[in-house]
PDB file of C-alpha atoms in Angstrom:
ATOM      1  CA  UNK C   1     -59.019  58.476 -12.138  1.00 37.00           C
ATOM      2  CA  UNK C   2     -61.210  55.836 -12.963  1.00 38.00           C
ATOM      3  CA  UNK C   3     -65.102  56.488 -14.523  1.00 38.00           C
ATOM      4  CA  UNK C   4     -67.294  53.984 -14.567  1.00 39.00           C
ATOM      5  CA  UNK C   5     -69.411  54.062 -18.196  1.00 37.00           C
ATOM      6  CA  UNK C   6     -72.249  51.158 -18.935  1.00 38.00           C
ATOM      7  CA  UNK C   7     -69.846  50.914 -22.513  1.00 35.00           C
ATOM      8  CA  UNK C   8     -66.672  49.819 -20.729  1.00 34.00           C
ATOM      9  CA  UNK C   9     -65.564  46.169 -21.328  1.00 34.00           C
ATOM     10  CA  UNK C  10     -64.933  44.425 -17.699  1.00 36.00           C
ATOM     11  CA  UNK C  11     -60.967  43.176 -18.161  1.00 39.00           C
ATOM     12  CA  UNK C  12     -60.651  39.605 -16.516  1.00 38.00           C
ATOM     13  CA  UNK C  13     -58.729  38.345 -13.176  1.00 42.00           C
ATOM     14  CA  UNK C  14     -55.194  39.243 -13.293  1.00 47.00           C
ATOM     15  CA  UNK C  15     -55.239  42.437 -15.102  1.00 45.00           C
ATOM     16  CA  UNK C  16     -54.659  45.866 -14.106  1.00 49.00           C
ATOM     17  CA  UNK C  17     -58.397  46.969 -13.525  1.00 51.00           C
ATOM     18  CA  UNK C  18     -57.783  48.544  -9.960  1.00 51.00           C
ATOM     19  CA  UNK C  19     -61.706  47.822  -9.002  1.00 51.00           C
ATOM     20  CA  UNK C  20     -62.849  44.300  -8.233  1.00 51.00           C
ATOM     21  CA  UNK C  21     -65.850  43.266 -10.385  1.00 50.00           C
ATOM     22  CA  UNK C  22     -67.975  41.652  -7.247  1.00 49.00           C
ATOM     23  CA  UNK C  23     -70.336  39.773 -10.087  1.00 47.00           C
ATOM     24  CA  UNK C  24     -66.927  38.055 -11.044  1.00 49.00           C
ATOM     25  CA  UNK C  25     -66.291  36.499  -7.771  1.00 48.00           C
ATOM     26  CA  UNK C  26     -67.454  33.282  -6.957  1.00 52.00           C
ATOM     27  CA  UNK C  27     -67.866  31.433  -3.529  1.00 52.00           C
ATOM     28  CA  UNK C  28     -64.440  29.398  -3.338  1.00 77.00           C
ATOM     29  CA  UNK C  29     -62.241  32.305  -3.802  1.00 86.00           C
ATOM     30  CA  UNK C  30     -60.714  35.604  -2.391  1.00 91.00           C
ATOM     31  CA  UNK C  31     -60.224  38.069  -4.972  1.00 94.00           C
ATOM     32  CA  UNK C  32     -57.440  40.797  -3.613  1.00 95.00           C
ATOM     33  CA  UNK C  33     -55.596  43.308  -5.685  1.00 96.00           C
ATOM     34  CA  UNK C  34     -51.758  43.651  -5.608  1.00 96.00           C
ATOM     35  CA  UNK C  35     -50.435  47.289  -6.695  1.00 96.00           C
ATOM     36  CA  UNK C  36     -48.143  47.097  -9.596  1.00 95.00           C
ATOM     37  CA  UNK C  37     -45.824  49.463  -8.013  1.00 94.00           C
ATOM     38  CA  UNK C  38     -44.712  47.916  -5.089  1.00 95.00           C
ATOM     39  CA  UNK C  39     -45.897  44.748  -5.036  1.00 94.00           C
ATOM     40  CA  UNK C  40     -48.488  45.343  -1.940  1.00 95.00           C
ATOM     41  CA  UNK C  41     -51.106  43.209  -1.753  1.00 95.00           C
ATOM     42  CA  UNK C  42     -54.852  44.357  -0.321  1.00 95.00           C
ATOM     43  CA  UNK C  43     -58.382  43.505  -0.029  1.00 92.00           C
ATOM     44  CA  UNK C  44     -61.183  46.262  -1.500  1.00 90.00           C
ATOM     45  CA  UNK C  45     -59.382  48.890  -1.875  1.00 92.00           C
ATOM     46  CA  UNK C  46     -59.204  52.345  -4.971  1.00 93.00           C
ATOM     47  CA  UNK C  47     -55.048  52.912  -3.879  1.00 95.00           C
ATOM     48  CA  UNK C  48     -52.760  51.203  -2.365  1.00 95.00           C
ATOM     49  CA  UNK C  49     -51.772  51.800   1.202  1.00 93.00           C
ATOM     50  CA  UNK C  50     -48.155  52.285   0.906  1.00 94.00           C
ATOM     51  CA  UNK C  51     -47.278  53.934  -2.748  1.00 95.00           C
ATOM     52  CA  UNK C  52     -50.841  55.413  -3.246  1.00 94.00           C
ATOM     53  CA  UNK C  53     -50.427  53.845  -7.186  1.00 94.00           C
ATOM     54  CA  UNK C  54     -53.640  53.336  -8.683  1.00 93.00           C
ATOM     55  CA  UNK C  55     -52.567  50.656 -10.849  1.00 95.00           C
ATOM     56  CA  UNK C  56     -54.095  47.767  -9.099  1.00 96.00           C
ATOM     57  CA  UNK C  57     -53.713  44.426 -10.020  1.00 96.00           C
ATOM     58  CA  UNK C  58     -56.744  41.382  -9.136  1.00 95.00           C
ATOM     59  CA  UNK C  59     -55.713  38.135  -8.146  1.00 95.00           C
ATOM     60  CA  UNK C  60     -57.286  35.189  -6.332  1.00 95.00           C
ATOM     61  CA  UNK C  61     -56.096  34.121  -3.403  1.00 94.00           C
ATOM     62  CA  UNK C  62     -55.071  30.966  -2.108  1.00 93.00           C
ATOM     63  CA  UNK C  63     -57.620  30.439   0.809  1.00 93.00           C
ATOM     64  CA  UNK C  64     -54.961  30.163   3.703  1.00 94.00           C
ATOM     65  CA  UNK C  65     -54.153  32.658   6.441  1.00 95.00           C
ATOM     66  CA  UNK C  66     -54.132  32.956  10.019  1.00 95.00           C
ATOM     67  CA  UNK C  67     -56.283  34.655  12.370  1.00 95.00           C
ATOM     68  CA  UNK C  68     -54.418  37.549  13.641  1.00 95.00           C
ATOM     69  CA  UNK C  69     -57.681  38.849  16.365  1.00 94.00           C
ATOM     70  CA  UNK C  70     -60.966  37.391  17.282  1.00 92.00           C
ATOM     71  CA  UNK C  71     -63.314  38.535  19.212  1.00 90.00           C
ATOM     72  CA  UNK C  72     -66.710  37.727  20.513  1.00 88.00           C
ATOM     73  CA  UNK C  73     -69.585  39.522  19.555  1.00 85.00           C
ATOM     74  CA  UNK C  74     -73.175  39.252  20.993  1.00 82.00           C
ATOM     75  CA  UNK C  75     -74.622  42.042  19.241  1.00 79.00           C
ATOM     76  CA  UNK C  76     -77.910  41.414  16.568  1.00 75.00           C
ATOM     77  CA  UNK C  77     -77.544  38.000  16.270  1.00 71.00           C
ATOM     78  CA  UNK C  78     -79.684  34.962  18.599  1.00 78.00           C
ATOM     79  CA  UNK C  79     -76.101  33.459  19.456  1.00 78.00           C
ATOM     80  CA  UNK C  80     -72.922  34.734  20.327  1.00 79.00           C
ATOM     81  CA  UNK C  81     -70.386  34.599  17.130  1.00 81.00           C
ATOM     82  CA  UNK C  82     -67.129  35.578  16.345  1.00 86.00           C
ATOM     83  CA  UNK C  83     -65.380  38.163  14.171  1.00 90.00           C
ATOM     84  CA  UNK C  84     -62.111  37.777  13.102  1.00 94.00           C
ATOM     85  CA  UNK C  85     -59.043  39.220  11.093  1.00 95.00           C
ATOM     86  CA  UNK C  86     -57.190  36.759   9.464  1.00 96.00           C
ATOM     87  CA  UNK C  87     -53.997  37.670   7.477  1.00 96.00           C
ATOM     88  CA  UNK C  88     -54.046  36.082   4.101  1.00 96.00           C
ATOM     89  CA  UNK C  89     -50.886  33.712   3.244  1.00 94.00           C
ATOM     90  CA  UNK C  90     -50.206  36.637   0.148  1.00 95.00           C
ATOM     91  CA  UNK C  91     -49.705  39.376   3.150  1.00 94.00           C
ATOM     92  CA  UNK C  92     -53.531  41.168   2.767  1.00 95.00           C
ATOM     93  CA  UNK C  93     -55.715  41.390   6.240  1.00 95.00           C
ATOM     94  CA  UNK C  94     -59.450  40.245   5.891  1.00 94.00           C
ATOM     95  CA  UNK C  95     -62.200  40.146   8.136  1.00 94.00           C
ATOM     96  CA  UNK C  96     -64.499  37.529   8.327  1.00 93.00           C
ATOM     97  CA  UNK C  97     -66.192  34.917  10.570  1.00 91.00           C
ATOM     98  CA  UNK C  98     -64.165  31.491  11.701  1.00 92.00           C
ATOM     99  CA  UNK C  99     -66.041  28.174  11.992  1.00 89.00           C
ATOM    100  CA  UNK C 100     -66.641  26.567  15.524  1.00 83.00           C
ATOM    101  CA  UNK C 101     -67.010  27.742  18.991  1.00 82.00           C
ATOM    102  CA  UNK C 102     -66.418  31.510  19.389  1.00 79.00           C
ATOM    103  CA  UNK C 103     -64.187  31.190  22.584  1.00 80.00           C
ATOM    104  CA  UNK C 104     -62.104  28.456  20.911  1.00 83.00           C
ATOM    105  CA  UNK C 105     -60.757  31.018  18.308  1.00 89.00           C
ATOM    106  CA  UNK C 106     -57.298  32.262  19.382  1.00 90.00           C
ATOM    107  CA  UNK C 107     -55.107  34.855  17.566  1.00 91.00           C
ATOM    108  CA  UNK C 108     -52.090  32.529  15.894  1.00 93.00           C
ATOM    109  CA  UNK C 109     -54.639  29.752  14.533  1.00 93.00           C
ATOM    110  CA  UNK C 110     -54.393  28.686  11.319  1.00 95.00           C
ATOM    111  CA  UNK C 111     -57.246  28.665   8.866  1.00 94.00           C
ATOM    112  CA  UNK C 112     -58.538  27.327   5.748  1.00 95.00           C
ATOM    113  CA  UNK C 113     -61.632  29.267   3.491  1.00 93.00           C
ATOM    114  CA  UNK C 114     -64.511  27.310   3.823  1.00 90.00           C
ATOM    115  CA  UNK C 115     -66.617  30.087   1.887  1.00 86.00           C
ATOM    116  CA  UNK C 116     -65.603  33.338  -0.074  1.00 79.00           C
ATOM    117  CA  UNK C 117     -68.988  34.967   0.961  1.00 81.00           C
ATOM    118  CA  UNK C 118     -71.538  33.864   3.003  1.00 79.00           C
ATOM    119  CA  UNK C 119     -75.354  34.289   2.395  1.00 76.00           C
ATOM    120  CA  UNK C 120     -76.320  36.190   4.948  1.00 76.00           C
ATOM    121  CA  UNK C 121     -73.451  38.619   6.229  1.00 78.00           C
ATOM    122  CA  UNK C 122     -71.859  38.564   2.976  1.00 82.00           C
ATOM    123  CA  UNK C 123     -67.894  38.152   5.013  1.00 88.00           C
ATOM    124  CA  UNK C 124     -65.635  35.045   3.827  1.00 92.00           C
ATOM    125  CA  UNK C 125     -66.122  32.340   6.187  1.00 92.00           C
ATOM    126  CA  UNK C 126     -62.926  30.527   7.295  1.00 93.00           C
ATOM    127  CA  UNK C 127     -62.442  26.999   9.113  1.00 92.00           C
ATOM    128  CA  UNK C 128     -59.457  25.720  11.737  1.00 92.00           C
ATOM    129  CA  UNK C 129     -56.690  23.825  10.155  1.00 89.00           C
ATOM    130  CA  UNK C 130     -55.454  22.643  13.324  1.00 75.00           C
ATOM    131  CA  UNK C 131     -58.828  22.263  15.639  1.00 60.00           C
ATOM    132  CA  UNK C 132     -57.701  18.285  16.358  1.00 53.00           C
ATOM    133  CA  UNK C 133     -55.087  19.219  17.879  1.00 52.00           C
ATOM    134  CA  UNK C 134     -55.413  21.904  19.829  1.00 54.00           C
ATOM    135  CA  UNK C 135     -55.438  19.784  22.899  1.00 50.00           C
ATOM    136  CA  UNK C 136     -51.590  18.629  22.168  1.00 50.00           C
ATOM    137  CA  UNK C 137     -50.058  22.178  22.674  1.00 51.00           C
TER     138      UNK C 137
END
């Protein structure tokens, strides 16, 4: 079980720590842990999903994925935007907000991080890899 105590030394990226350390995370990166036991990889998460190990691992992701669902959402914002899962090139699901016109997104689109967290929602903000040419498929 893991206790949190104002004496304990934060371990760096890449080491079993099982909690991300948010102050550790800067704006060009994903950080995901990847449980030692089986090799699964996740975003924010105490135990892993499949072996229930504690043993977590933190790594930094590459920054590619592709969106996997997008929808539109209208809700407590001035203009319509869109909220997305995109599924991280090391096999972890994240959700976050792609660049450019919310009806333009489309579940199969590759994606590029733009930014790990943005300022005002706090979700990773992702841009289209292949936006130019959509209009050739």
């Amino acid at each position: 079980m893991y206790h949190h105590s104002g004496s304990v030394a934060q371990q760096a990226a890449g080491s079993a720590t099982g909690l991300l350390d948010p102050r550790g995370q800067d704006s060009e990166a994903i950080l995901f842990q990847r449980c030692t036991w089986c090799g699964t990889a996740m975003y924010h998460r105490v135990l892993c999903p499949v072996c229930r190990g504690s043993e977590l691992r933190t790594e930094r992701a590459e920054g590619t994925g592709t969106v996997r669902h997008s929808t539109v959402v209208h809700r407590n914002t001035p203009a319509a935007r869109n909220v997305s899962l995109v599924e991280m090139s090391e096999g972890f699901v994240v959700r976050g907000r792609v660049m450019g016109p919310p009806i333009g997104i489309h579940s199969g689109d590759r994606v590029r991080l733009s930014t790990a967290k943005d300022p005002v929602r706090g979700e990773p903000v992702f841009q289209l890899l292949d936006e130019p040419y959509r209009a050739w498929s």
